[in-house]
């Protein structure tokens, strides 16, 4: 009889431990916990990415007379985005390490560091010297970020939009796993040849105003496991041995109780 009492007590302790751990874990998994305390005026984050070396641009110039705009579209072809059925026509330009592209008629243009809006203004001013009221379209084709660590589907993800957020990237990667550390997501970024990094806590709503809320092309996002997972990985053998010993002990108690 005393064996059953010991067994019952052991199971009760395990159940209480599991419940307490679940409550703590559930609290740490909630996003935007303090959003009610933020004023709507504080939740603003305007952002426009800048052209960087190695960016792949697709630029198309048109006007009422296609023959007049033709010299500005040398090498133009239909471009199909991966995973999309939409086709766009235009010439592609790879921004070199100095932030320069070689544009038809206009020659070499230094565009590194310009925003998309600034580049569109530059092109419009220069091409307007040759074409009356030109229509210019500009798309950056290499919008991609890398997502690693404790997400459902790590990988490199492309984005059609020119404004995508950390949340967008995490959703693309299947969202965070239960064991992910939500308070310390690492974002690695290269700006003007300098590698910078920042850590973001997505359980707090004020991360929306972080300069790392909107991601840039080629950003790397790393989601590390929480402390319990790291400790568990380091002590995996010890845990296996412990559970084996406990299971053997419980089996022994049950077997002896049945015999008596």
mmCIF file of C-alpha atoms in Angstrom:
data_model
loop_
_atom_site.group_PDB
_atom_site.id
_atom_site.type_symbol
_atom_site.label_atom_id
_atom_site.label_comp_id
_atom_site.label_asym_id
_atom_site.label_seq_id
_atom_site.Cartn_x
_atom_site.Cartn_y
_atom_site.Cartn_z
ATOM 1 C CA UNK A 1 0.000 0.000 0.000
ATOM 2 C CA UNK A 2 2.803 2.391 0.837
ATOM 3 C CA UNK A 3 4.212 1.851 -2.651
ATOM 4 C CA UNK A 4 1.029 3.209 -4.172
ATOM 5 C CA UNK A 5 1.227 6.216 -1.852
ATOM 6 C CA UNK A 6 4.799 6.905 -3.030
ATOM 7 C CA UNK A 7 3.743 6.462 -6.648
ATOM 8 C CA UNK A 8 0.759 8.775 -6.205
ATOM 9 C CA UNK A 9 2.933 11.424 -4.548
ATOM 10 C CA UNK A 10 5.537 11.199 -7.332
ATOM 11 C CA UNK A 11 2.928 11.591 -10.065
ATOM 12 C CA UNK A 12 1.343 14.547 -8.224
ATOM 13 C CA UNK A 13 4.688 16.347 -7.985
ATOM 14 C CA UNK A 14 5.310 15.797 -11.699
ATOM 15 C CA UNK A 15 1.857 17.118 -12.631
ATOM 16 C CA UNK A 16 2.251 20.261 -10.505
ATOM 17 C CA UNK A 17 5.679 20.913 -12.059
ATOM 18 C CA UNK A 18 4.289 20.543 -15.563
ATOM 19 C CA UNK A 19 1.385 22.932 -14.817
ATOM 20 C CA UNK A 20 3.675 25.584 -13.332
ATOM 21 C CA UNK A 21 6.104 25.326 -16.256
ATOM 22 C CA UNK A 22 3.228 25.569 -18.737
ATOM 23 C CA UNK A 23 1.951 28.772 -17.115
ATOM 24 C CA UNK A 24 5.376 30.404 -17.279
ATOM 25 C CA UNK A 25 5.995 29.204 -20.838
ATOM 26 C CA UNK A 26 2.562 30.459 -21.989
ATOM 27 C CA UNK A 27 3.275 33.911 -20.567
ATOM 28 C CA UNK A 28 6.598 34.115 -22.403
ATOM 29 C CA UNK A 29 4.948 33.161 -25.720
ATOM 30 C CA UNK A 30 2.509 36.088 -25.841
ATOM 31 C CA UNK A 31 3.346 38.834 -28.364
ATOM 32 C CA UNK A 32 2.716 42.604 -27.970
ATOM 33 C CA UNK A 33 1.945 42.264 -24.243
ATOM 34 C CA UNK A 34 2.020 46.008 -23.475
ATOM 35 C CA UNK A 35 0.233 47.273 -26.569
ATOM 36 C CA UNK A 36 -2.655 48.753 -24.532
ATOM 37 C CA UNK A 37 -0.235 51.077 -22.758
ATOM 38 C CA UNK A 38 0.935 52.623 -26.032
ATOM 39 C CA UNK A 39 -0.688 55.678 -27.532
ATOM 40 C CA UNK A 40 -1.686 55.224 -31.176
ATOM 41 C CA UNK A 41 0.407 58.280 -32.058
ATOM 42 C CA UNK A 42 3.464 56.505 -30.666
ATOM 43 C CA UNK A 43 2.983 53.520 -32.978
ATOM 44 C CA UNK A 44 4.475 55.092 -36.071
ATOM 45 C CA UNK A 45 7.425 53.828 -38.014
ATOM 46 C CA UNK A 46 8.014 55.299 -41.472
ATOM 47 C CA UNK A 47 10.694 53.560 -43.442
ATOM 48 C CA UNK A 48 12.035 53.465 -46.980
ATOM 49 C CA UNK A 49 14.944 51.262 -47.895
ATOM 50 C CA UNK A 50 18.042 52.561 -49.621
ATOM 51 C CA UNK A 51 19.732 51.220 -52.734
ATOM 52 C CA UNK A 52 22.753 49.080 -51.853
ATOM 53 C CA UNK A 53 25.596 47.406 -53.781
ATOM 54 C CA UNK A 54 24.534 44.058 -55.292
ATOM 55 C CA UNK A 55 20.902 45.186 -55.554
ATOM 56 C CA UNK A 56 19.208 44.010 -58.735
ATOM 57 C CA UNK A 57 17.002 46.745 -60.195
ATOM 58 C CA UNK A 58 14.462 46.437 -62.958
ATOM 59 C CA UNK A 59 13.796 49.777 -64.679
ATOM 60 C CA UNK A 60 11.366 50.432 -67.511
ATOM 61 C CA UNK A 61 10.934 53.690 -69.430
ATOM 62 C CA UNK A 62 7.917 54.378 -71.627
ATOM 63 C CA UNK A 63 6.099 57.254 -73.306
ATOM 64 C CA UNK A 64 3.508 57.916 -75.985
ATOM 65 C CA UNK A 65 5.959 56.941 -78.736
ATOM 66 C CA UNK A 66 7.619 53.554 -78.022
ATOM 67 C CA UNK A 67 10.388 54.301 -80.540
ATOM 68 C CA UNK A 68 11.531 57.323 -78.558
ATOM 69 C CA UNK A 69 11.747 55.369 -75.282
ATOM 70 C CA UNK A 70 13.341 52.311 -76.892
ATOM 71 C CA UNK A 71 16.989 53.456 -76.408
ATOM 72 C CA UNK A 72 16.346 53.637 -72.654
ATOM 73 C CA UNK A 73 15.214 49.995 -72.536
ATOM 74 C CA UNK A 74 18.144 48.228 -74.184
ATOM 75 C CA UNK A 75 18.105 44.573 -73.203
ATOM 76 C CA UNK A 76 14.568 44.748 -71.818
ATOM 77 C CA UNK A 77 12.840 41.413 -71.364
ATOM 78 C CA UNK A 78 9.936 39.811 -69.520
ATOM 79 C CA UNK A 79 10.878 39.121 -65.931
ATOM 80 C CA UNK A 80 8.965 36.496 -63.924
ATOM 81 C CA UNK A 81 9.305 36.623 -60.127
ATOM 82 C CA UNK A 82 9.972 33.226 -58.526
ATOM 83 C CA UNK A 83 6.731 31.747 -57.231
ATOM 84 C CA UNK A 84 4.607 34.261 -59.121
ATOM 85 C CA UNK A 85 2.829 34.175 -62.455
ATOM 86 C CA UNK A 86 3.111 37.946 -62.936
ATOM 87 C CA UNK A 87 5.384 39.092 -65.712
ATOM 88 C CA UNK A 88 6.998 42.494 -65.893
ATOM 89 C CA UNK A 89 8.970 44.012 -68.733
ATOM 90 C CA UNK A 90 12.111 46.023 -68.129
ATOM 91 C CA UNK A 91 15.896 46.120 -68.136
ATOM 92 C CA UNK A 92 17.789 44.813 -65.129
ATOM 93 C CA UNK A 93 20.790 46.538 -63.583
ATOM 94 C CA UNK A 94 23.140 45.192 -60.952
ATOM 95 C CA UNK A 95 24.416 47.901 -58.604
ATOM 96 C CA UNK A 96 28.194 47.510 -58.358
ATOM 97 C CA UNK A 97 30.350 47.737 -55.216
ATOM 98 C CA UNK A 98 30.630 51.502 -55.671
ATOM 99 C CA UNK A 99 26.860 51.953 -55.899
ATOM 100 C CA UNK A 100 26.943 52.643 -59.642
ATOM 101 C CA UNK A 101 24.855 51.383 -62.584
ATOM 102 C CA UNK A 102 25.474 51.936 -66.308
ATOM 103 C CA UNK A 103 22.202 53.238 -67.724
ATOM 104 C CA UNK A 104 21.494 53.535 -71.468
ATOM 105 C CA UNK A 105 21.924 57.048 -72.882
ATOM 106 C CA UNK A 106 22.530 58.537 -69.429
ATOM 107 C CA UNK A 107 25.747 56.613 -68.757
ATOM 108 C CA UNK A 108 27.060 55.781 -65.287
ATOM 109 C CA UNK A 109 24.826 56.837 -62.408
ATOM 110 C CA UNK A 110 25.846 56.781 -58.749
ATOM 111 C CA UNK A 111 22.723 55.620 -56.955
ATOM 112 C CA UNK A 112 24.025 53.802 -53.876
ATOM 113 C CA UNK A 113 22.490 55.224 -50.710
ATOM 114 C CA UNK A 114 19.502 56.748 -52.500
ATOM 115 C CA UNK A 115 15.980 55.809 -51.537
ATOM 116 C CA UNK A 116 13.648 54.490 -54.193
ATOM 117 C CA UNK A 117 11.852 57.859 -54.244
ATOM 118 C CA UNK A 118 15.123 59.760 -54.700
ATOM 119 C CA UNK A 119 16.236 57.472 -57.519
ATOM 120 C CA UNK A 120 12.902 57.846 -59.315
ATOM 121 C CA UNK A 121 13.234 61.634 -59.082
ATOM 122 C CA UNK A 122 16.793 61.498 -60.460
ATOM 123 C CA UNK A 123 15.787 59.319 -63.411
ATOM 124 C CA UNK A 124 12.761 61.454 -64.204
ATOM 125 C CA UNK A 125 14.820 64.650 -64.246
ATOM 126 C CA UNK A 126 17.529 63.179 -66.475
ATOM 127 C CA UNK A 127 15.253 61.350 -68.908
ATOM 128 C CA UNK A 128 12.916 64.357 -69.191
ATOM 129 C CA UNK A 129 15.728 66.076 -71.091
ATOM 130 C CA UNK A 130 15.127 63.556 -73.887
ATOM 131 C CA UNK A 131 11.507 62.497 -73.475
ATOM 132 C CA UNK A 132 8.468 64.615 -72.659
ATOM 133 C CA UNK A 133 6.593 63.251 -69.642
ATOM 134 C CA UNK A 134 8.335 59.845 -69.402
ATOM 135 C CA UNK A 135 6.709 57.047 -67.451
ATOM 136 C CA UNK A 136 9.304 55.257 -65.310
ATOM 137 C CA UNK A 137 8.800 52.108 -63.275
ATOM 138 C CA UNK A 138 11.392 50.835 -60.823
ATOM 139 C CA UNK A 139 11.437 47.583 -58.894
ATOM 140 C CA UNK A 140 14.084 46.109 -56.630
ATOM 141 C CA UNK A 141 14.117 42.384 -57.391
ATOM 142 C CA UNK A 142 16.388 40.953 -54.731
ATOM 143 C CA UNK A 143 14.256 41.555 -51.644
ATOM 144 C CA UNK A 144 15.257 38.592 -49.551
ATOM 145 C CA UNK A 145 16.105 37.825 -45.945
ATOM 146 C CA UNK A 146 17.571 34.785 -44.205
ATOM 147 C CA UNK A 147 15.757 33.306 -41.202
ATOM 148 C CA UNK A 148 17.596 30.820 -38.986
ATOM 149 C CA UNK A 149 17.153 29.120 -35.657
ATOM 150 C CA UNK A 150 14.001 28.167 -33.786
ATOM 151 C CA UNK A 151 11.423 28.680 -36.532
ATOM 152 C CA UNK A 152 9.273 26.085 -38.252
ATOM 153 C CA UNK A 153 10.934 26.469 -41.656
ATOM 154 C CA UNK A 154 14.370 28.163 -41.701
ATOM 155 C CA UNK A 155 15.475 29.434 -45.096
ATOM 156 C CA UNK A 156 15.978 32.360 -47.457
ATOM 157 C CA UNK A 157 12.738 34.152 -48.312
ATOM 158 C CA UNK A 158 11.940 36.554 -51.141
ATOM 159 C CA UNK A 159 9.413 39.374 -50.788
ATOM 160 C CA UNK A 160 7.414 41.068 -53.517
ATOM 161 C CA UNK A 161 6.750 44.143 -51.389
ATOM 162 C CA UNK A 162 9.365 46.817 -50.834
ATOM 163 C CA UNK A 163 8.258 47.176 -47.211
ATOM 164 C CA UNK A 164 8.377 43.991 -45.174
ATOM 165 C CA UNK A 165 8.672 43.597 -41.442
ATOM 166 C CA UNK A 166 10.283 41.240 -38.977
ATOM 167 C CA UNK A 167 6.819 39.808 -38.376
ATOM 168 C CA UNK A 168 6.413 39.146 -42.118
ATOM 169 C CA UNK A 169 9.723 37.253 -42.171
ATOM 170 C CA UNK A 170 8.807 35.134 -39.140
ATOM 171 C CA UNK A 171 5.413 34.283 -40.623
ATOM 172 C CA UNK A 172 7.076 33.306 -43.913
ATOM 173 C CA UNK A 173 9.309 30.961 -41.904
ATOM 174 C CA UNK A 174 6.298 29.291 -40.285
ATOM 175 C CA UNK A 175 6.445 31.359 -37.071
ATOM 176 C CA UNK A 176 8.469 30.668 -33.948
ATOM 177 C CA UNK A 177 8.695 27.280 -32.302
ATOM 178 C CA UNK A 178 7.534 26.872 -28.722
ATOM 179 C CA UNK A 179 11.132 26.722 -27.502
ATOM 180 C CA UNK A 180 12.138 29.957 -29.287
ATOM 181 C CA UNK A 181 13.445 32.872 -27.249
ATOM 182 C CA UNK A 182 11.033 35.646 -28.165
ATOM 183 C CA UNK A 183 12.745 38.343 -26.116
ATOM 184 C CA UNK A 184 16.093 38.242 -27.876
ATOM 185 C CA UNK A 185 15.714 37.874 -31.657
ATOM 186 C CA UNK A 186 18.959 38.798 -33.398
ATOM 187 C CA UNK A 187 18.985 40.820 -36.626
ATOM 188 C CA UNK A 188 22.271 41.175 -38.519
ATOM 189 C CA UNK A 189 22.481 43.918 -41.140
ATOM 190 C CA UNK A 190 25.117 45.322 -43.470
ATOM 191 C CA UNK A 191 24.987 49.047 -44.120
ATOM 192 C CA UNK A 192 27.578 50.847 -46.249
ATOM 193 C CA UNK A 193 29.988 47.945 -45.820
ATOM 194 C CA UNK A 194 29.585 47.923 -42.023
ATOM 195 C CA UNK A 195 27.939 44.959 -40.294
ATOM 196 C CA UNK A 196 25.604 45.955 -37.470
ATOM 197 C CA UNK A 197 23.250 43.968 -35.281
ATOM 198 C CA UNK A 198 20.364 44.493 -32.916
ATOM 199 C CA UNK A 199 18.267 42.355 -30.606
ATOM 200 C CA UNK A 200 14.486 42.659 -30.630
ATOM 201 C CA UNK A 201 11.915 41.651 -28.006
ATOM 202 C CA UNK A 202 8.702 40.871 -29.887
ATOM 203 C CA UNK A 203 6.754 40.246 -26.678
ATOM 204 C CA UNK A 204 6.680 44.038 -26.225
ATOM 205 C CA UNK A 205 4.639 46.123 -28.631
ATOM 206 C CA UNK A 206 7.107 49.008 -28.663
ATOM 207 C CA UNK A 207 9.416 46.996 -30.931
ATOM 208 C CA UNK A 208 7.136 48.261 -33.718
ATOM 209 C CA UNK A 209 8.990 51.580 -33.507
ATOM 210 C CA UNK A 210 12.410 49.926 -33.683
ATOM 211 C CA UNK A 211 14.574 50.697 -36.751
ATOM 212 C CA UNK A 212 14.774 46.908 -37.111
ATOM 213 C CA UNK A 213 11.000 46.449 -37.323
ATOM 214 C CA UNK A 214 11.200 46.971 -41.081
ATOM 215 C CA UNK A 215 13.804 44.652 -42.556
ATOM 216 C CA UNK A 216 16.181 45.522 -45.356
ATOM 217 C CA UNK A 217 17.266 43.395 -48.270
ATOM 218 C CA UNK A 218 19.781 40.714 -47.231
ATOM 219 C CA UNK A 219 19.092 41.036 -43.490
ATOM 220 C CA UNK A 220 19.752 37.913 -41.416
ATOM 221 C CA UNK A 221 17.337 36.957 -38.626
ATOM 222 C CA UNK A 222 18.401 34.469 -35.979
ATOM 223 C CA UNK A 223 16.021 33.089 -33.360
ATOM 224 C CA UNK A 224 17.887 31.401 -30.545
ATOM 225 C CA UNK A 225 16.446 28.655 -28.298
ATOM 226 C CA UNK A 226 15.429 29.555 -24.765
ATOM 227 C CA UNK A 227 17.537 28.777 -21.716
ATOM 228 C CA UNK A 228 15.710 25.550 -20.917
ATOM 229 C CA UNK A 229 16.396 24.136 -24.375
ATOM 230 C CA UNK A 230 20.092 25.025 -24.145
ATOM 231 C CA UNK A 231 20.366 23.439 -20.716
ATOM 232 C CA UNK A 232 18.422 20.426 -21.884
ATOM 233 C CA UNK A 233 20.701 19.959 -24.890
ATOM 234 C CA UNK A 234 23.794 20.154 -22.700
ATOM 235 C CA UNK A 235 22.379 17.673 -20.209
ATOM 236 C CA UNK A 236 20.510 15.383 -22.548
ATOM 237 C CA UNK A 237 22.379 12.246 -21.473
ATOM 238 C CA UNK A 238 21.868 12.993 -17.794
ATOM 239 C CA UNK A 239 18.143 13.509 -18.347
ATOM 240 C CA UNK A 240 17.835 10.241 -20.266
ATOM 241 C CA UNK A 241 19.617 8.368 -17.482
ATOM 242 C CA UNK A 242 17.443 10.066 -14.854
ATOM 243 C CA UNK A 243 14.178 9.198 -16.577
ATOM 244 C CA UNK A 244 15.360 5.633 -17.102
ATOM 245 C CA UNK A 245 16.143 5.329 -13.407
ATOM 246 C CA UNK A 246 12.776 6.812 -12.400
ATOM 247 C CA UNK A 247 10.917 4.553 -14.817
ATOM 248 C CA UNK A 248 12.765 1.497 -13.500
ATOM 249 C CA UNK A 249 11.989 2.491 -9.910
ATOM 250 C CA UNK A 250 8.282 3.006 -10.633
ATOM 251 C CA UNK A 251 8.119 -0.295 -12.488
ATOM 252 C CA UNK A 252 9.725 -2.006 -9.518
ATOM 253 C CA UNK A 253 7.173 -0.468 -7.113
ATOM 254 C CA UNK A 254 4.210 -1.460 -9.258
ATOM 255 C CA UNK A 255 5.545 -4.995 -9.778
ATOM 256 C CA UNK A 256 6.050 -5.535 -6.066
ATOM 257 C CA UNK A 257 2.633 -4.115 -5.227
ATOM 258 C CA UNK A 258 0.970 -6.505 -7.667
ATOM 259 C CA UNK A 259 2.861 -9.466 -6.194
ATOM 260 C CA UNK A 260 1.663 -8.619 -2.688
#
